[in-house]
PDB file of C-alpha atoms and ligand atoms in Angstrom:
ATOM      1  CA  UNK A 531     226.728 -39.498 -19.836  1.00  0.00           C
ATOM      2  CA  UNK A 532     223.769 -38.658 -22.101  1.00  0.00           C
ATOM      3  CA  UNK A 533     220.622 -38.911 -19.936  1.00  0.00           C
ATOM      4  CA  UNK A 534     218.900 -41.280 -22.346  1.00  0.00           C
ATOM      5  CA  UNK A 535     221.422 -44.028 -21.728  1.00  0.00           C
ATOM      6  CA  UNK A 536     220.998 -46.813 -19.195  1.00  0.00           C
ATOM      7  CA  UNK A 537     224.736 -47.353 -18.818  1.00  0.00           C
ATOM      8  CA  UNK A 538     228.062 -46.815 -20.488  1.00  0.00           C
ATOM      9  CA  UNK A 539     229.415 -50.077 -21.854  1.00  0.00           C
ATOM     10  CA  UNK A 540     232.771 -48.899 -23.224  1.00  0.00           C
ATOM     11  CA  UNK A 541     234.546 -45.641 -22.446  1.00  0.00           C
ATOM     12  CA  UNK A 542     236.595 -43.649 -24.916  1.00  0.00           C
ATOM     13  CA  UNK A 543     239.767 -45.025 -23.355  1.00  0.00           C
ATOM     14  CA  UNK A 544     238.587 -48.628 -23.481  1.00  0.00           C
ATOM     15  CA  UNK A 545     237.584 -48.209 -27.131  1.00  0.00           C
ATOM     16  CA  UNK A 546     240.901 -46.628 -28.086  1.00  0.00           C
ATOM     17  CA  UNK A 547     242.877 -49.373 -26.355  1.00  0.00           C
ATOM     18  CA  UNK A 548     240.798 -52.043 -28.062  1.00  0.00           C
ATOM     19  CA  UNK A 549     241.293 -50.439 -31.468  1.00  0.00           C
ATOM     20  CA  UNK A 550     245.057 -50.427 -30.975  1.00  0.00           C
ATOM     21  CA  UNK A 551     244.822 -54.168 -30.302  1.00  0.00           C
ATOM     22  CA  UNK A 552     242.726 -54.623 -33.455  1.00  0.00           C
ATOM     23  CA  UNK A 553     245.238 -52.629 -35.502  1.00  0.00           C
ATOM     24  CA  UNK A 554     247.963 -54.997 -34.336  1.00  0.00           C
ATOM     25  CA  UNK A 555     245.794 -57.873 -35.525  1.00  0.00           C
ATOM     26  CA  UNK A 556     245.476 -56.179 -38.931  1.00  0.00           C
ATOM     27  CA  UNK A 557     249.256 -55.744 -39.179  1.00  0.00           C
ATOM     28  CA  UNK A 558     249.872 -59.365 -38.219  1.00  0.00           C
ATOM     29  CA  UNK A 559     247.167 -60.709 -40.548  1.00  0.00           C
ATOM     30  CA  UNK A 560     248.300 -58.685 -43.567  1.00  0.00           C
ATOM     31  CA  UNK A 561     252.067 -58.670 -43.026  1.00  0.00           C
ATOM     32  CA  UNK A 562     252.615 -60.359 -46.410  1.00  0.00           C
ATOM     33  CA  UNK A 563     250.072 -58.281 -48.321  1.00  0.00           C
ATOM     34  CA  UNK A 564     250.837 -55.400 -50.682  1.00  0.00           C
ATOM     35  CA  UNK A 565     247.258 -54.915 -51.774  1.00  0.00           C
ATOM     36  CA  UNK A 566     245.178 -54.279 -48.694  1.00  0.00           C
ATOM     37  CA  UNK A 567     242.011 -52.200 -48.915  1.00  0.00           C
ATOM     38  CA  UNK A 568     240.037 -51.293 -45.797  1.00  0.00           C
ATOM     39  CA  UNK A 569     236.400 -50.975 -46.755  1.00  0.00           C
ATOM     40  CA  UNK A 570     234.229 -49.056 -44.319  1.00  0.00           C
ATOM     41  CA  UNK A 571     230.474 -49.456 -44.342  1.00  0.00           C
ATOM     42  CA  UNK A 572     228.962 -45.993 -44.088  1.00  0.00           C
ATOM     43  CA  UNK A 573     228.043 -44.372 -41.945  1.00  0.00           C
ATOM     44  CA  UNK A 574     228.505 -46.304 -38.718  1.00  0.00           C
ATOM     45  CA  UNK A 575     232.103 -47.363 -39.311  1.00  0.00           C
ATOM     46  CA  UNK A 576     233.515 -43.829 -39.667  1.00  0.00           C
ATOM     47  CA  UNK A 577     234.859 -43.255 -36.118  1.00  0.00           C
ATOM     48  CA  UNK A 578     236.155 -46.829 -35.923  1.00  0.00           C
ATOM     49  CA  UNK A 579     237.832 -46.624 -39.329  1.00  0.00           C
ATOM     50  CA  UNK A 580     239.385 -43.217 -38.585  1.00  0.00           C
ATOM     51  CA  UNK A 581     240.883 -44.435 -35.318  1.00  0.00           C
ATOM     52  CA  UNK A 582     241.949 -47.826 -36.679  1.00  0.00           C
ATOM     53  CA  UNK A 583     243.782 -46.601 -39.758  1.00  0.00           C
ATOM     54  CA  UNK A 584     246.001 -44.331 -37.664  1.00  0.00           C
ATOM     55  CA  UNK A 585     247.154 -47.364 -35.681  1.00  0.00           C
ATOM     56  CA  UNK A 586     247.615 -49.700 -38.682  1.00  0.00           C
ATOM     57  CA  UNK A 587     251.186 -49.707 -39.997  1.00  0.00           C
ATOM     58  CA  UNK A 588     250.604 -51.896 -43.063  1.00  0.00           C
ATOM     59  CA  UNK A 589     250.286 -49.864 -46.272  1.00  0.00           C
ATOM     60  CA  UNK A 590     246.688 -49.813 -47.400  1.00  0.00           C
ATOM     61  CA  UNK A 591     244.042 -47.954 -49.328  1.00  0.00           C
ATOM     62  CA  UNK A 592     240.587 -47.133 -48.055  1.00  0.00           C
ATOM     63  CA  UNK A 593     237.193 -47.244 -49.669  1.00  0.00           C
ATOM     64  CA  UNK A 594     233.566 -46.979 -48.582  1.00  0.00           C
ATOM     65  CA  UNK A 595     230.226 -48.539 -49.328  1.00  0.00           C
ATOM     66  CA  UNK A 596     226.809 -47.233 -48.290  1.00  0.00           C
ATOM     67  CA  UNK A 597     224.071 -49.794 -47.801  1.00  0.00           C
ATOM     68  CA  UNK A 598     220.512 -49.208 -46.682  1.00  0.00           C
ATOM     69  CA  UNK A 599     219.751 -50.342 -43.158  1.00  0.00           C
ATOM     70  CA  UNK A 600     217.683 -53.440 -42.553  1.00  0.00           C
ATOM     71  CA  UNK A 601     215.005 -51.604 -40.588  1.00  0.00           C
ATOM     72  CA  UNK A 602     211.361 -52.249 -41.407  1.00  0.00           C
ATOM     73  CA  UNK A 603     211.566 -55.997 -40.875  1.00  0.00           C
ATOM     74  CA  UNK A 604     213.859 -57.108 -43.632  1.00  0.00           C
ATOM     75  CA  UNK A 605     212.355 -60.569 -43.486  1.00  0.00           C
ATOM     76  CA  UNK A 606     213.878 -63.652 -45.027  1.00  0.00           C
ATOM     77  CA  UNK A 607     214.573 -62.007 -48.380  1.00  0.00           C
ATOM     78  CA  UNK A 608     215.731 -58.742 -46.830  1.00  0.00           C
ATOM     79  CA  UNK A 609     218.971 -58.092 -48.624  1.00  0.00           C
ATOM     80  CA  UNK A 610     220.320 -54.596 -47.991  1.00  0.00           C
ATOM     81  CA  UNK A 611     220.328 -52.182 -50.918  1.00  0.00           C
ATOM     82  CA  UNK A 612     223.486 -50.497 -52.181  1.00  0.00           C
ATOM     83  CA  UNK A 613     223.144 -46.723 -52.043  1.00  0.00           C
ATOM     84  CA  UNK A 614     226.750 -45.927 -52.973  1.00  0.00           C
ATOM     85  CA  UNK A 615     229.169 -48.482 -54.373  1.00  0.00           C
ATOM     86  CA  UNK A 616     232.951 -48.717 -53.985  1.00  0.00           C
ATOM     87  CA  UNK A 617     235.257 -46.474 -55.972  1.00  0.00           C
ATOM     88  CA  UNK A 618     237.957 -49.169 -56.227  1.00  0.00           C
ATOM     89  CA  UNK A 619     238.109 -52.282 -58.345  1.00  0.00           C
ATOM     90  CA  UNK A 620     238.749 -55.023 -55.774  1.00  0.00           C
ATOM     91  CA  UNK A 621     239.721 -57.857 -58.101  1.00  0.00           C
ATOM     92  CA  UNK A 622     242.903 -59.493 -56.797  1.00  0.00           C
ATOM     93  CA  UNK A 623     242.990 -57.279 -53.684  1.00  0.00           C
ATOM     94  CA  UNK A 624     242.951 -58.193 -50.008  1.00  0.00           C
ATOM     95  CA  UNK A 625     239.706 -56.834 -48.654  1.00  0.00           C
ATOM     96  CA  UNK A 626     239.057 -56.099 -45.014  1.00  0.00           C
ATOM     97  CA  UNK A 627     235.485 -54.993 -44.331  1.00  0.00           C
ATOM     98  CA  UNK A 628     235.218 -52.601 -41.371  1.00  0.00           C
ATOM     99  CA  UNK A 629     231.860 -52.527 -39.590  1.00  0.00           C
ATOM    100  CA  UNK A 630     230.542 -50.953 -36.402  1.00  0.00           C
ATOM    101  CA  UNK A 631     228.318 -53.825 -35.298  1.00  0.00           C
ATOM    102  CA  UNK A 632     227.092 -57.183 -36.548  1.00  0.00           C
ATOM    103  CA  UNK A 633     223.622 -58.097 -35.346  1.00  0.00           C
ATOM    104  CA  UNK A 634     221.454 -60.383 -37.522  1.00  0.00           C
ATOM    105  CA  UNK A 635     224.371 -60.818 -39.901  1.00  0.00           C
ATOM    106  CA  UNK A 636     222.205 -60.117 -42.956  1.00  0.00           C
ATOM    107  CA  UNK A 637     224.028 -56.975 -44.023  1.00  0.00           C
ATOM    108  CA  UNK A 638     227.467 -58.520 -43.966  1.00  0.00           C
ATOM    109  CA  UNK A 639     226.407 -61.801 -45.523  1.00  0.00           C
ATOM    110  CA  UNK A 640     224.976 -59.925 -48.509  1.00  0.00           C
ATOM    111  CA  UNK A 641     228.003 -57.613 -48.793  1.00  0.00           C
ATOM    112  CA  UNK A 642     230.468 -60.458 -48.488  1.00  0.00           C
ATOM    113  CA  UNK A 643     228.705 -62.405 -51.254  1.00  0.00           C
ATOM    114  CA  UNK A 644     228.610 -59.321 -53.454  1.00  0.00           C
ATOM    115  CA  UNK A 645     232.339 -58.692 -52.951  1.00  0.00           C
ATOM    116  CA  UNK A 646     233.199 -62.357 -53.544  1.00  0.00           C
ATOM    117  CA  UNK A 647     231.590 -62.105 -56.991  1.00  0.00           C
ATOM    118  CA  UNK A 648     234.190 -59.416 -57.801  1.00  0.00           C
ATOM    119  CA  UNK A 649     237.019 -61.907 -57.246  1.00  0.00           C
ATOM    120  CA  UNK A 650     239.215 -60.355 -54.534  1.00  0.00           C
ATOM    121  CA  UNK A 651     242.308 -62.271 -53.458  1.00  0.00           C
ATOM    122  CA  UNK A 652     240.936 -62.516 -49.917  1.00  0.00           C
ATOM    123  CA  UNK A 653     238.106 -61.120 -47.875  1.00  0.00           C
ATOM    124  CA  UNK A 654     237.776 -60.740 -44.110  1.00  0.00           C
ATOM    125  CA  UNK A 655     235.455 -58.958 -41.711  1.00  0.00           C
ATOM    126  CA  UNK A 656     236.462 -56.839 -38.724  1.00  0.00           C
ATOM    127  CA  UNK A 657     233.694 -55.453 -36.545  1.00  0.00           C
ATOM    128  CA  UNK A 658     234.049 -53.327 -33.436  1.00  0.00           C
ATOM    129  CA  UNK A 659     230.998 -54.902 -31.770  1.00  0.00           C
ATOM    130  CA  UNK A 660     229.567 -58.369 -32.167  1.00  0.00           C
ATOM    131  CA  UNK A 661     225.984 -58.987 -30.994  1.00  0.00           C
ATOM    132  CA  UNK A 662     226.136 -62.753 -31.395  1.00  0.00           C
ATOM    133  CA  UNK A 663     222.664 -63.472 -29.943  1.00  0.00           C
ATOM    134  CA  UNK A 664     221.103 -61.384 -32.690  1.00  0.00           C
ATOM    135  CA  UNK A 665     222.288 -63.641 -35.486  1.00  0.00           C
ATOM    136  CA  UNK A 666     219.615 -65.032 -37.845  1.00  0.00           C
ATOM    137  CA  UNK A 667     221.979 -66.106 -40.634  1.00  0.00           C
ATOM    138  CA  UNK A 668     225.251 -67.990 -40.440  1.00  0.00           C
ATOM    139  CA  UNK A 669     227.823 -65.221 -40.468  1.00  0.00           C
ATOM    140  CA  UNK A 670     231.196 -65.546 -38.794  1.00  0.00           C
ATOM    141  CA  UNK A 671     233.338 -62.472 -38.407  1.00  0.00           C
ATOM    142  CA  UNK A 672     237.119 -62.864 -38.594  1.00  0.00           C
ATOM    143  CA  UNK A 673     237.730 -60.511 -35.701  1.00  0.00           C
ATOM    144  CA  UNK A 674     235.673 -58.405 -33.312  1.00  0.00           C
ATOM    145  CA  UNK A 675     236.521 -55.859 -30.659  1.00  0.00           C
ATOM    146  CA  UNK A 676     233.854 -56.426 -28.018  1.00  0.00           C
ATOM    147  CA  UNK A 677     231.119 -59.028 -27.739  1.00  0.00           C
ATOM    148  CA  UNK A 678     227.859 -57.515 -26.419  1.00  0.00           C
ATOM    149  CA  UNK A 679     224.484 -58.896 -25.318  1.00  0.00           C
ATOM    150  CA  UNK A 680     221.303 -58.271 -27.277  1.00  0.00           C
ATOM    151  CA  UNK A 681     220.763 -54.645 -26.209  1.00  0.00           C
ATOM    152  CA  UNK A 682     220.399 -51.474 -28.266  1.00  0.00           C
ATOM    153  CA  UNK A 683     223.613 -49.478 -28.207  1.00  0.00           C
ATOM    154  CA  UNK A 684     224.610 -46.045 -29.477  1.00  0.00           C
ATOM    155  CA  UNK A 685     227.674 -43.831 -29.730  1.00  0.00           C
ATOM    156  CA  UNK A 686     231.028 -44.050 -31.529  1.00  0.00           C
ATOM    157  CA  UNK A 687     229.348 -44.369 -34.923  1.00  0.00           C
ATOM    158  CA  UNK A 688     226.245 -46.223 -33.789  1.00  0.00           C
ATOM    159  CA  UNK A 689     223.129 -44.146 -34.245  1.00  0.00           C
ATOM    160  CA  UNK A 690     219.646 -43.489 -32.925  1.00  0.00           C
ATOM    161  CA  UNK A 691     217.654 -42.278 -35.933  1.00  0.00           C
ATOM    162  CA  UNK A 692     220.872 -40.954 -37.448  1.00  0.00           C
ATOM    163  CA  UNK A 693     221.953 -39.097 -34.295  1.00  0.00           C
ATOM    164  CA  UNK A 694     224.426 -39.751 -31.444  1.00  0.00           C
ATOM    165  CA  UNK A 695     227.137 -41.157 -33.721  1.00  0.00           C
ATOM    166  CA  UNK A 696     229.432 -38.431 -32.365  1.00  0.00           C
ATOM    167  CA  UNK A 697     229.526 -39.684 -28.768  1.00  0.00           C
ATOM    168  CA  UNK A 698     233.065 -40.798 -27.868  1.00  0.00           C
ATOM    169  CA  UNK A 699     231.763 -43.737 -25.807  1.00  0.00           C
ATOM    170  CA  UNK A 700     229.373 -46.627 -26.463  1.00  0.00           C
ATOM    171  CA  UNK A 701     226.385 -47.028 -24.186  1.00  0.00           C
ATOM    172  CA  UNK A 702     223.164 -48.933 -23.774  1.00  0.00           C
ATOM    173  CA  UNK A 703     220.445 -46.630 -25.070  1.00  0.00           C
ATOM    174  CA  UNK A 704     217.084 -46.599 -23.297  1.00  0.00           C
ATOM    175  CA  UNK A 705     214.717 -47.208 -26.214  1.00  0.00           C
ATOM    176  CA  UNK A 706     211.831 -45.457 -24.471  1.00  0.00           C
ATOM    177  CA  UNK A 707     213.529 -42.191 -25.513  1.00  0.00           C
ATOM    178  CA  UNK A 708     213.865 -43.151 -29.171  1.00  0.00           C
ATOM    179  CA  UNK A 709     211.247 -40.639 -30.333  1.00  0.00           C
ATOM    180  CA  UNK A 710     213.337 -37.769 -28.968  1.00  0.00           C
ATOM    181  CA  UNK A 711     215.778 -38.278 -31.862  1.00  0.00           C
TER     182      UNK A 711
HETATM  183  P1  LIG B1263     222.609 -56.734 -39.359  1.00  0.00           P
HETATM  184  O1  LIG B1263     223.820 -57.462 -38.850  1.00  0.00           O
HETATM  185  O2  LIG B1263     222.336 -56.963 -40.806  1.00  0.00           O
HETATM  186  O3  LIG B1263     221.418 -56.993 -38.497  1.00  0.00           O
HETATM  187  O4  LIG B1263     222.796 -55.187 -39.306  1.00  0.00           O
HETATM  188  C1  LIG B1263     223.772 -54.544 -38.656  1.00  0.00           C
HETATM  189  C2  LIG B1263     223.456 -53.057 -38.743  1.00  0.00           C
HETATM  190  O5  LIG B1263     222.306 -52.759 -37.936  1.00  0.00           O
HETATM  191  C3  LIG B1263     224.589 -52.286 -38.189  1.00  0.00           C
HETATM  192  O6  LIG B1263     225.480 -51.900 -39.196  1.00  0.00           O
HETATM  193  C4  LIG B1263     223.887 -51.115 -37.542  1.00  0.00           C
HETATM  194  O7  LIG B1263     223.731 -50.083 -38.495  1.00  0.00           O
HETATM  195  C5  LIG B1263     222.533 -51.617 -37.166  1.00  0.00           C
HETATM  196  N1  LIG B1263     222.453 -51.998 -35.725  1.00  0.00           N
HETATM  197  C6  LIG B1263     222.351 -53.236 -35.204  1.00  0.00           C
HETATM  198  N2  LIG B1263     222.297 -53.209 -33.867  1.00  0.00           N
HETATM  199  C7  LIG B1263     222.374 -51.897 -33.525  1.00  0.00           C
HETATM  200  C8  LIG B1263     222.376 -51.203 -32.238  1.00  0.00           C
HETATM  201  O8  LIG B1263     222.292 -51.777 -31.138  1.00  0.00           O
HETATM  202  N3  LIG B1263     222.474 -49.851 -32.303  1.00  0.00           N
HETATM  203  C9  LIG B1263     222.554 -49.157 -33.470  1.00  0.00           C
HETATM  204  N4  LIG B1263     222.574 -49.773 -34.678  1.00  0.00           N
HETATM  205  C10 LIG B1263     222.470 -51.129 -34.705  1.00  0.00           C
HETATM  206 MG1  LIG B1264     225.914 -50.173 -40.018  1.00  0.00          MG
END
């Protein structure tokens, strides 16, 4: 384990087993769909998306969106900024948003509203981690992998100042070491 972590929350094996379960949920949920697009929010969703899509059997396309993080006290009007938009037109499509973690819910609420304005056939949210205590807006996800308490986590896509996304496990990061990254 990286020495700046307090504990490992989910091992590589636990994550991979969970993602297989989530892929089965995707197949069941979209069994009647011919127009599924998995939309990953960059950059945190990359390891999750890569693992998930290999386990999903339903035909689908993939696309990505980059939004600015909410850091710097987004405040009540803190809507995340789009850095890179989708390549696909999503009108009439079944959209499944893939996210690493939902905390305050601000990012996904804004993204969901933006996507709804583009008139997809359906829109759902799948997040690997759900930090329910962090919520400041009403934002229900359709499916999550693991529910976690209000602690700062890193690994498997989740970053500390852009680093540590490569770790194959997810752990509780000791924030006193944050300046080392
Ligand atoms: P929110 O739901 O709008 O607060 O934002 C969620 C985003 O904040 C996620 O996509 C992550 O990029 C980031 N985030 C929230 N909690 C953590 C954490 O514990 N570790 C690393 N990134 C986090
Ligand atoms: Mg993110």
